[in-house]
């Protein structure tokens, strides 16, 4: 067995798209029996190992242990590296079929007038009603430049629609970043891939001026164990990465891999029910070491590690060989990681962004909220004393979309006590904003204003 290459790897079934089909006549069943006997995370009874096929043996292991042929393995790795061949849709199961929840911009589906909310009932004539989403993904995926036919139902239309789409290679960004209003750096990780830490460092360097950070691990199904160690190393106060427990070595703690660039301040980490595996490794570690504040919902609960055993024909056995815990020994598998601040689904980013902004407004006074304002709202700022507006700094007034950027505003003097604030663009319906008025003005006696104010705004 020494000629088999072992790749330490962590991932979750959430992103395994292809069904596993193996030809028992060419399966390396004796080698697989030996690998399971020596390396599986739990002892396996000999009656199981005596089964006549790899498929039968794997049925008795955990659902994350899978035998893949060469093509299935390559599809699996492409999923981690965010390289796929398909039509550019994000899917979920629905009682009526497979629902399209979102589209990859400029992908074949978007160009072919597929819409979010459409429900796929058939793929190439085969019904997917009542089928797992993995079956639909395997049918929709295929060779580049080949055709797939989707039958869909659409709300408001009686007859089903038939769409013929050409599959193409789609590259999904592994790391996305943006500067949020108030100089809050935002970095989203979609997978823990080989280049993830380099891309995160590049994102940090690109967001010059950010003094607080939000790391988004929502819907991130995991990836490589070394990538998790590297990402934990971006947190200043997280010296430990995780703890592994297996049959051979027992309990071993692993340090984070320290990075030159850091996420300054006390970062926020966003998680949800689909944050799994390596995402939970990072989240559990930084929470336990008080290196970050977690926002969202309890994570998926996949606290096991898979090792990859390669065979000469290109096939691979992905097998659970260890379970991981927080550095202090808190279990993750089938339990998940609880956030410090439980939030409504979809509101994680907005709430974390608001908390970061308020942390900068020490001593400011909160005014009454403004709810359900129109998208074309004009705001009036009225002082309780006569002001000297001549030296006014327009930057003293900020209107920030929570989870987004600062909105450009025009400030006009109405009288010696009153200002009007006009957003140059319409506000976004359904969004929340924070209006901040910094104490950067003087009254007519040349005395500076002592206290800033802020208020929450929701747009109807």
PDB file of N, CA, C and O in Angstrom, residues 6-13 16 32 34-44 58 60-68 76 244-248 277 301-309 316-325 333-334:
ATOM      1  N   UNK A   6      -1.535   9.473  -0.401  1.00  0.00           N
ATOM      2  CA  UNK A   6      -2.524   9.904   0.584  1.00  0.00           C
ATOM      3  C   UNK A   6      -2.612  11.418   0.581  1.00  0.00           C
ATOM      4  O   UNK A   6      -1.623  12.105   0.764  1.00  0.00           O
ATOM      5  N   UNK A   7      -3.805  11.922   0.339  1.00  0.00           N
ATOM      6  CA  UNK A   7      -4.036  13.370   0.363  1.00  0.00           C
ATOM      7  C   UNK A   7      -4.986  13.685   1.502  1.00  0.00           C
ATOM      8  O   UNK A   7      -6.135  13.235   1.506  1.00  0.00           O
ATOM      9  N   UNK A   8      -4.514  14.412   2.480  1.00  0.00           N
ATOM     10  CA  UNK A   8      -5.412  14.834   3.554  1.00  0.00           C
ATOM     11  C   UNK A   8      -6.389  15.850   3.003  1.00  0.00           C
ATOM     12  O   UNK A   8      -6.016  16.803   2.341  1.00  0.00           O
ATOM     13  N   UNK A   9      -7.657  15.630   3.324  1.00  0.00           N
ATOM     14  CA  UNK A   9      -8.674  16.411   2.649  1.00  0.00           C
ATOM     15  C   UNK A   9      -9.904  16.498   3.526  1.00  0.00           C
ATOM     16  O   UNK A   9     -10.270  15.532   4.184  1.00  0.00           O
ATOM     17  N   UNK A  10     -10.532  17.658   3.522  1.00  0.00           N
ATOM     18  CA  UNK A  10     -11.781  17.810   4.257  1.00  0.00           C
ATOM     19  C   UNK A  10     -12.820  18.376   3.311  1.00  0.00           C
ATOM     20  O   UNK A  10     -12.570  19.355   2.619  1.00  0.00           O
ATOM     21  N   UNK A  11     -13.983  17.739   3.246  1.00  0.00           N
ATOM     22  CA  UNK A  11     -15.040  18.289   2.407  1.00  0.00           C
ATOM     23  C   UNK A  11     -16.365  17.742   2.881  1.00  0.00           C
ATOM     24  O   UNK A  11     -16.435  16.921   3.780  1.00  0.00           O
ATOM     25  N   UNK A  12     -17.448  18.153   2.278  1.00  0.00           N
ATOM     26  CA  UNK A  12     -18.768  17.743   2.707  1.00  0.00           C
ATOM     27  C   UNK A  12     -19.579  17.254   1.530  1.00  0.00           C
ATOM     28  O   UNK A  12     -19.354  17.649   0.394  1.00  0.00           O
ATOM     29  N   UNK A  13     -20.538  16.406   1.800  1.00  0.00           N
ATOM     30  CA  UNK A  13     -21.399  15.885   0.730  1.00  0.00           C
ATOM     31  C   UNK A  13     -22.224  16.978   0.077  1.00  0.00           C
ATOM     32  O   UNK A  13     -22.797  16.765  -0.981  1.00  0.00           O
ATOM     33  N   UNK A  16     -20.727  17.243  -3.332  1.00  0.00           N
ATOM     34  CA  UNK A  16     -20.489  16.071  -4.167  1.00  0.00           C
ATOM     35  C   UNK A  16     -21.672  15.929  -5.102  1.00  0.00           C
ATOM     36  O   UNK A  16     -22.791  15.666  -4.681  1.00  0.00           O
ATOM     37  N   UNK A  32      -8.724  -2.015  -1.199  1.00  0.00           N
ATOM     38  CA  UNK A  32      -9.686  -1.180  -0.470  1.00  0.00           C
ATOM     39  C   UNK A  32     -10.017  -1.804   0.879  1.00  0.00           C
ATOM     40  O   UNK A  32     -10.117  -1.111   1.897  1.00  0.00           O
ATOM     41  N   UNK A  34      -8.034  -3.605   2.684  1.00  0.00           N
ATOM     42  CA  UNK A  34      -6.883  -3.373   3.553  1.00  0.00           C
ATOM     43  C   UNK A  34      -6.838  -1.932   4.045  1.00  0.00           C
ATOM     44  O   UNK A  34      -6.542  -1.670   5.219  1.00  0.00           O
ATOM     45  N   UNK A  35      -7.134  -0.983   3.140  1.00  0.00           N
ATOM     46  CA  UNK A  35      -7.141   0.434   3.528  1.00  0.00           C
ATOM     47  C   UNK A  35      -8.194   0.710   4.593  1.00  0.00           C
ATOM     48  O   UNK A  35      -7.944   1.428   5.569  1.00  0.00           O
ATOM     49  N   UNK A  36      -9.364   0.135   4.419  1.00  0.00           N
ATOM     50  CA  UNK A  36     -10.427   0.343   5.402  1.00  0.00           C
ATOM     51  C   UNK A  36     -10.036  -0.282   6.736  1.00  0.00           C
ATOM     52  O   UNK A  36     -10.209   0.325   7.802  1.00  0.00           O
ATOM     53  N   UNK A  37      -9.496  -1.470   6.673  1.00  0.00           N
ATOM     54  CA  UNK A  37      -9.098  -2.184   7.900  1.00  0.00           C
ATOM     55  C   UNK A  37      -8.052  -1.375   8.692  1.00  0.00           C
ATOM     56  O   UNK A  37      -8.116  -1.301   9.924  1.00  0.00           O
ATOM     57  N   UNK A  38      -7.125  -0.729   7.971  1.00  0.00           N
ATOM     58  CA  UNK A  38      -6.012  -0.042   8.628  1.00  0.00           C
ATOM     59  C   UNK A  38      -6.289   1.432   8.939  1.00  0.00           C
ATOM     60  O   UNK A  38      -5.687   1.978   9.873  1.00  0.00           O
ATOM     61  N   UNK A  39      -7.162   2.073   8.159  1.00  0.00           N
ATOM     62  CA  UNK A  39      -7.226   3.533   8.236  1.00  0.00           C
ATOM     63  C   UNK A  39      -8.596   4.133   8.547  1.00  0.00           C
ATOM     64  O   UNK A  39      -8.673   5.319   8.880  1.00  0.00           O
ATOM     65  N   UNK A  40      -9.665   3.358   8.408  1.00  0.00           N
ATOM     66  CA  UNK A  40     -10.987   3.948   8.651  1.00  0.00           C
ATOM     67  C   UNK A  40     -11.081   4.450  10.091  1.00  0.00           C
ATOM     68  O   UNK A  40     -10.469   3.880  10.997  1.00  0.00           O
ATOM     69  N   UNK A  41     -11.844   5.515  10.297  1.00  0.00           N
ATOM     70  CA  UNK A  41     -11.881   6.182  11.596  1.00  0.00           C
ATOM     71  C   UNK A  41     -12.373   5.260  12.716  1.00  0.00           C
ATOM     72  O   UNK A  41     -11.953   5.390  13.868  1.00  0.00           O
ATOM     73  N   UNK A  42     -13.245   4.311  12.386  1.00  0.00           N
ATOM     74  CA  UNK A  42     -13.745   3.344  13.363  1.00  0.00           C
ATOM     75  C   UNK A  42     -13.391   1.934  12.885  1.00  0.00           C
ATOM     76  O   UNK A  42     -13.206   1.706  11.685  1.00  0.00           O
ATOM     77  N   UNK A  43     -13.317   1.013  13.798  1.00  0.00           N
ATOM     78  CA  UNK A  43     -13.064  -0.372  13.408  1.00  0.00           C
ATOM     79  C   UNK A  43     -14.263  -0.916  12.630  1.00  0.00           C
ATOM     80  O   UNK A  43     -15.416  -0.675  12.991  1.00  0.00           O
ATOM     81  N   UNK A  44     -13.970  -1.635  11.546  1.00  0.00           N
ATOM     82  CA  UNK A  44     -15.008  -2.214  10.700  1.00  0.00           C
ATOM     83  C   UNK A  44     -14.974  -3.736  10.856  1.00  0.00           C
ATOM     84  O   UNK A  44     -13.915  -4.361  10.760  1.00  0.00           O
ATOM     85  N   UNK A  58     -19.009  -0.098   0.978  1.00  0.00           N
ATOM     86  CA  UNK A  58     -19.144   1.329   1.266  1.00  0.00           C
ATOM     87  C   UNK A  58     -20.492   1.657   1.899  1.00  0.00           C
ATOM     88  O   UNK A  58     -20.625   2.643   2.626  1.00  0.00           O
ATOM     89  N   UNK A  60     -21.784   0.310   4.291  1.00  0.00           N
ATOM     90  CA  UNK A  60     -21.687   0.140   5.744  1.00  0.00           C
ATOM     91  C   UNK A  60     -20.765   1.174   6.398  1.00  0.00           C
ATOM     92  O   UNK A  60     -20.592   1.143   7.622  1.00  0.00           O
ATOM     93  N   UNK A  61     -20.175   2.064   5.586  1.00  0.00           N
ATOM     94  CA  UNK A  61     -19.354   3.143   6.136  1.00  0.00           C
ATOM     95  C   UNK A  61     -20.169   4.424   6.204  1.00  0.00           C
ATOM     96  O   UNK A  61     -21.357   4.445   5.853  1.00  0.00           O
ATOM     97  N   UNK A  62     -19.557   5.499   6.634  1.00  0.00           N
ATOM     98  CA  UNK A  62     -20.282   6.768   6.734  1.00  0.00           C
ATOM     99  C   UNK A  62     -20.529   7.334   5.332  1.00  0.00           C
ATOM    100  O   UNK A  62     -19.850   6.966   4.370  1.00  0.00           O
ATOM    101  N   UNK A  63     -21.480   8.251   5.175  1.00  0.00           N
ATOM    102  CA  UNK A  63     -21.840   8.747   3.836  1.00  0.00           C
ATOM    103  C   UNK A  63     -20.761   9.580   3.165  1.00  0.00           C
ATOM    104  O   UNK A  63     -20.860   9.849   1.966  1.00  0.00           O
ATOM    105  N   UNK A  64     -19.715   9.976   3.881  1.00  0.00           N
ATOM    106  CA  UNK A  64     -18.651  10.776   3.286  1.00  0.00           C
ATOM    107  C   UNK A  64     -17.540   9.910   2.689  1.00  0.00           C
ATOM    108  O   UNK A  64     -16.617  10.434   2.073  1.00  0.00           O
ATOM    109  N   UNK A  65     -17.617   8.602   2.895  1.00  0.00           N
ATOM    110  CA  UNK A  65     -16.624   7.684   2.343  1.00  0.00           C
ATOM    111  C   UNK A  65     -17.166   7.137   1.015  1.00  0.00           C
ATOM    112  O   UNK A  65     -18.233   6.527   0.982  1.00  0.00           O
ATOM    113  N   UNK A  66     -16.417   7.368  -0.064  1.00  0.00           N
ATOM    114  CA  UNK A  66     -16.898   7.059  -1.412  1.00  0.00           C
ATOM    115  C   UNK A  66     -15.740   6.554  -2.263  1.00  0.00           C
ATOM    116  O   UNK A  66     -14.614   7.047  -2.154  1.00  0.00           O
ATOM    117  N   UNK A  67     -16.038   5.583  -3.129  1.00  0.00           N
ATOM    118  CA  UNK A  67     -15.076   5.140  -4.136  1.00  0.00           C
ATOM    119  C   UNK A  67     -15.459   5.779  -5.468  1.00  0.00           C
ATOM    120  O   UNK A  67     -16.597   5.671  -5.921  1.00  0.00           O
ATOM    121  N   UNK A  68     -14.489   6.491  -6.100  1.00  0.00           N
ATOM    122  CA  UNK A  68     -14.748   7.239  -7.328  1.00  0.00           C
ATOM    123  C   UNK A  68     -13.858   6.747  -8.447  1.00  0.00           C
ATOM    124  O   UNK A  68     -12.669   6.472  -8.223  1.00  0.00           O
ATOM    125  N   UNK A  76     -15.077  15.908  -8.847  1.00  0.00           N
ATOM    126  CA  UNK A  76     -15.071  16.255  -7.420  1.00  0.00           C
ATOM    127  C   UNK A  76     -14.061  17.362  -7.131  1.00  0.00           C
ATOM    128  O   UNK A  76     -14.368  18.357  -6.467  1.00  0.00           O
ATOM    129  N   UNK A 244      -7.278  16.910  15.783  1.00  0.00           N
ATOM    130  CA  UNK A 244      -7.674  15.702  15.064  1.00  0.00           C
ATOM    131  C   UNK A 244      -7.578  14.496  15.990  1.00  0.00           C
ATOM    132  O   UNK A 244      -6.673  14.405  16.820  1.00  0.00           O
ATOM    133  N   UNK A 245      -8.511  13.564  15.800  1.00  0.00           N
ATOM    134  CA  UNK A 245      -8.477  12.307  16.550  1.00  0.00           C
ATOM    135  C   UNK A 245      -8.670  11.157  15.568  1.00  0.00           C
ATOM    136  O   UNK A 245      -9.665  11.115  14.833  1.00  0.00           O
ATOM    137  N   UNK A 246      -7.689  10.244  15.533  1.00  0.00           N
ATOM    138  CA  UNK A 246      -7.808   9.067  14.684  1.00  0.00           C
ATOM    139  C   UNK A 246      -7.317   7.830  15.431  1.00  0.00           C
ATOM    140  O   UNK A 246      -6.841   7.920  16.570  1.00  0.00           O
ATOM    141  N   UNK A 247      -7.417   6.685  14.790  1.00  0.00           N
ATOM    142  CA  UNK A 247      -7.057   5.434  15.450  1.00  0.00           C
ATOM    143  C   UNK A 247      -5.553   5.274  15.605  1.00  0.00           C
ATOM    144  O   UNK A 247      -5.074   4.658  16.564  1.00  0.00           O
ATOM    145  N   UNK A 248      -4.769   5.834  14.687  1.00  0.00           N
ATOM    146  CA  UNK A 248      -3.324   5.607  14.714  1.00  0.00           C
ATOM    147  C   UNK A 248      -2.603   6.522  15.694  1.00  0.00           C
ATOM    148  O   UNK A 248      -1.765   6.066  16.486  1.00  0.00           O
ATOM    149  N   UNK A 277     -17.678  21.465   7.400  1.00  0.00           N
ATOM    150  CA  UNK A 277     -16.334  20.897   7.320  1.00  0.00           C
ATOM    151  C   UNK A 277     -15.252  21.938   7.599  1.00  0.00           C
ATOM    152  O   UNK A 277     -15.146  22.435   8.712  1.00  0.00           O
ATOM    153  N   UNK A 301     -22.462  20.733  10.742  1.00  0.00           N
ATOM    154  CA  UNK A 301     -22.111  19.642  11.643  1.00  0.00           C
ATOM    155  C   UNK A 301     -21.393  18.485  10.985  1.00  0.00           C
ATOM    156  O   UNK A 301     -21.654  17.320  11.276  1.00  0.00           O
ATOM    157  N   UNK A 302     -20.446  18.802  10.088  1.00  0.00           N
ATOM    158  CA  UNK A 302     -19.624  17.763   9.460  1.00  0.00           C
ATOM    159  C   UNK A 302     -18.206  17.882  10.005  1.00  0.00           C
ATOM    160  O   UNK A 302     -17.394  18.623   9.498  1.00  0.00           O
ATOM    161  N   UNK A 303     -17.924  17.164  11.068  1.00  0.00           N
ATOM    162  CA  UNK A 303     -16.631  17.271  11.735  1.00  0.00           C
ATOM    163  C   UNK A 303     -15.746  16.079  11.483  1.00  0.00           C
ATOM    164  O   UNK A 303     -15.052  15.626  12.399  1.00  0.00           O
ATOM    165  N   UNK A 304     -15.752  15.573  10.256  1.00  0.00           N
ATOM    166  CA  UNK A 304     -14.893  14.431   9.940  1.00  0.00           C
ATOM    167  C   UNK A 304     -13.929  14.792   8.826  1.00  0.00           C
ATOM    168  O   UNK A 304     -14.197  15.667   8.009  1.00  0.00           O
ATOM    169  N   UNK A 305     -12.790  14.084   8.806  1.00  0.00           N
ATOM    170  CA  UNK A 305     -11.756  14.313   7.803  1.00  0.00           C
ATOM    171  C   UNK A 305     -11.656  13.120   6.883  1.00  0.00           C
ATOM    172  O   UNK A 305     -11.645  11.977   7.346  1.00  0.00           O
ATOM    173  N   UNK A 306     -11.590  13.405   5.590  1.00  0.00           N
ATOM    174  CA  UNK A 306     -11.427  12.346   4.609  1.00  0.00           C
ATOM    175  C   UNK A 306     -10.002  12.362   4.036  1.00  0.00           C
ATOM    176  O   UNK A 306      -9.446  13.429   3.794  1.00  0.00           O
ATOM    177  N   UNK A 307      -9.469  11.172   3.841  1.00  0.00           N
ATOM    178  CA  UNK A 307      -8.184  11.016   3.166  1.00  0.00           C
ATOM    179  C   UNK A 307      -8.443  10.419   1.792  1.00  0.00           C
ATOM    180  O   UNK A 307      -9.377   9.631   1.606  1.00  0.00           O
ATOM    181  N   UNK A 308      -7.616  10.802   0.831  1.00  0.00           N
ATOM    182  CA  UNK A 308      -7.775  10.356  -0.546  1.00  0.00           C
ATOM    183  C   UNK A 308      -6.678   9.349  -0.879  1.00  0.00           C
ATOM    184  O   UNK A 308      -5.492   9.663  -0.786  1.00  0.00           O
ATOM    185  N   UNK A 309      -7.071   8.132  -1.304  1.00  0.00           N
ATOM    186  CA  UNK A 309      -6.126   7.085  -1.687  1.00  0.00           C
ATOM    187  C   UNK A 309      -6.246   6.857  -3.190  1.00  0.00           C
ATOM    188  O   UNK A 309      -7.288   6.401  -3.671  1.00  0.00           O
ATOM    189  N   UNK A 316     -10.141   6.640  -7.086  1.00  0.00           N
ATOM    190  CA  UNK A 316      -9.752   7.159  -5.770  1.00  0.00           C
ATOM    191  C   UNK A 316     -10.743   6.673  -4.717  1.00  0.00           C
ATOM    192  O   UNK A 316     -11.962   6.656  -4.942  1.00  0.00           O
ATOM    193  N   UNK A 317     -10.208   6.282  -3.585  1.00  0.00           N
ATOM    194  CA  UNK A 317     -11.035   6.006  -2.409  1.00  0.00           C
ATOM    195  C   UNK A 317     -10.969   7.214  -1.494  1.00  0.00           C
ATOM    196  O   UNK A 317      -9.898   7.561  -0.994  1.00  0.00           O
ATOM    197  N   UNK A 318     -12.096   7.877  -1.309  1.00  0.00           N
ATOM    198  CA  UNK A 318     -12.192   8.980  -0.340  1.00  0.00           C
ATOM    199  C   UNK A 318     -12.817   8.395   0.918  1.00  0.00           C
ATOM    200  O   UNK A 318     -13.956   7.947   0.902  1.00  0.00           O
ATOM    201  N   UNK A 319     -12.036   8.385   1.997  1.00  0.00           N
ATOM    202  CA  UNK A 319     -12.466   7.654   3.182  1.00  0.00           C
ATOM    203  C   UNK A 319     -12.254   8.484   4.450  1.00  0.00           C
ATOM    204  O   UNK A 319     -11.236   9.159   4.610  1.00  0.00           O
ATOM    205  N   UNK A 320     -13.213   8.411   5.341  1.00  0.00           N
ATOM    206  CA  UNK A 320     -13.105   9.111   6.621  1.00  0.00           C
ATOM    207  C   UNK A 320     -12.061   8.428   7.489  1.00  0.00           C
ATOM    208  O   UNK A 320     -12.178   7.244   7.814  1.00  0.00           O
ATOM    209  N   UNK A 321     -11.025   9.185   7.849  1.00  0.00           N
ATOM    210  CA  UNK A 321      -9.936   8.624   8.647  1.00  0.00           C
ATOM    211  C   UNK A 321      -9.769   9.298  10.006  1.00  0.00           C
ATOM    212  O   UNK A 321      -8.990   8.830  10.832  1.00  0.00           O
ATOM    213  N   UNK A 322     -10.466  10.396  10.228  1.00  0.00           N
ATOM    214  CA  UNK A 322     -10.335  11.099  11.510  1.00  0.00           C
ATOM    215  C   UNK A 322     -11.552  11.980  11.724  1.00  0.00           C
ATOM    216  O   UNK A 322     -12.323  12.255  10.796  1.00  0.00           O
ATOM    217  N   UNK A 323     -11.717  12.421  12.948  1.00  0.00           N
ATOM    218  CA  UNK A 323     -12.718  13.444  13.278  1.00  0.00           C
ATOM    219  C   UNK A 323     -11.973  14.651  13.841  1.00  0.00           C
ATOM    220  O   UNK A 323     -10.954  14.504  14.513  1.00  0.00           O
ATOM    221  N   UNK A 324     -12.504  15.826  13.532  1.00  0.00           N
ATOM    222  CA  UNK A 324     -11.834  17.020  14.054  1.00  0.00           C
ATOM    223  C   UNK A 324     -12.696  17.722  15.091  1.00  0.00           C
ATOM    224  O   UNK A 324     -13.927  17.605  15.095  1.00  0.00           O
ATOM    225  N   UNK A 325     -12.009  18.449  15.944  1.00  0.00           N
ATOM    226  CA  UNK A 325     -12.624  19.164  17.068  1.00  0.00           C
ATOM    227  C   UNK A 325     -12.009  20.558  17.119  1.00  0.00           C
ATOM    228  O   UNK A 325     -11.015  20.849  16.455  1.00  0.00           O
ATOM    229  N   UNK A 333     -18.762  17.240  14.782  1.00  0.00           N
ATOM    230  CA  UNK A 333     -19.493  16.271  13.969  1.00  0.00           C
ATOM    231  C   UNK A 333     -20.889  16.018  14.527  1.00  0.00           C
ATOM    232  O   UNK A 333     -21.065  15.709  15.704  1.00  0.00           O
ATOM    233  N   UNK A 334     -21.879  16.194  13.658  1.00  0.00           N
ATOM    234  CA  UNK A 334     -23.302  16.016  13.974  1.00  0.00           C
ATOM    235  C   UNK A 334     -23.806  16.993  15.031  1.00  0.00           C
ATOM    236  O   UNK A 334     -24.928  16.843  15.538  1.00  0.00           O
TER     237      UNK A 334
END
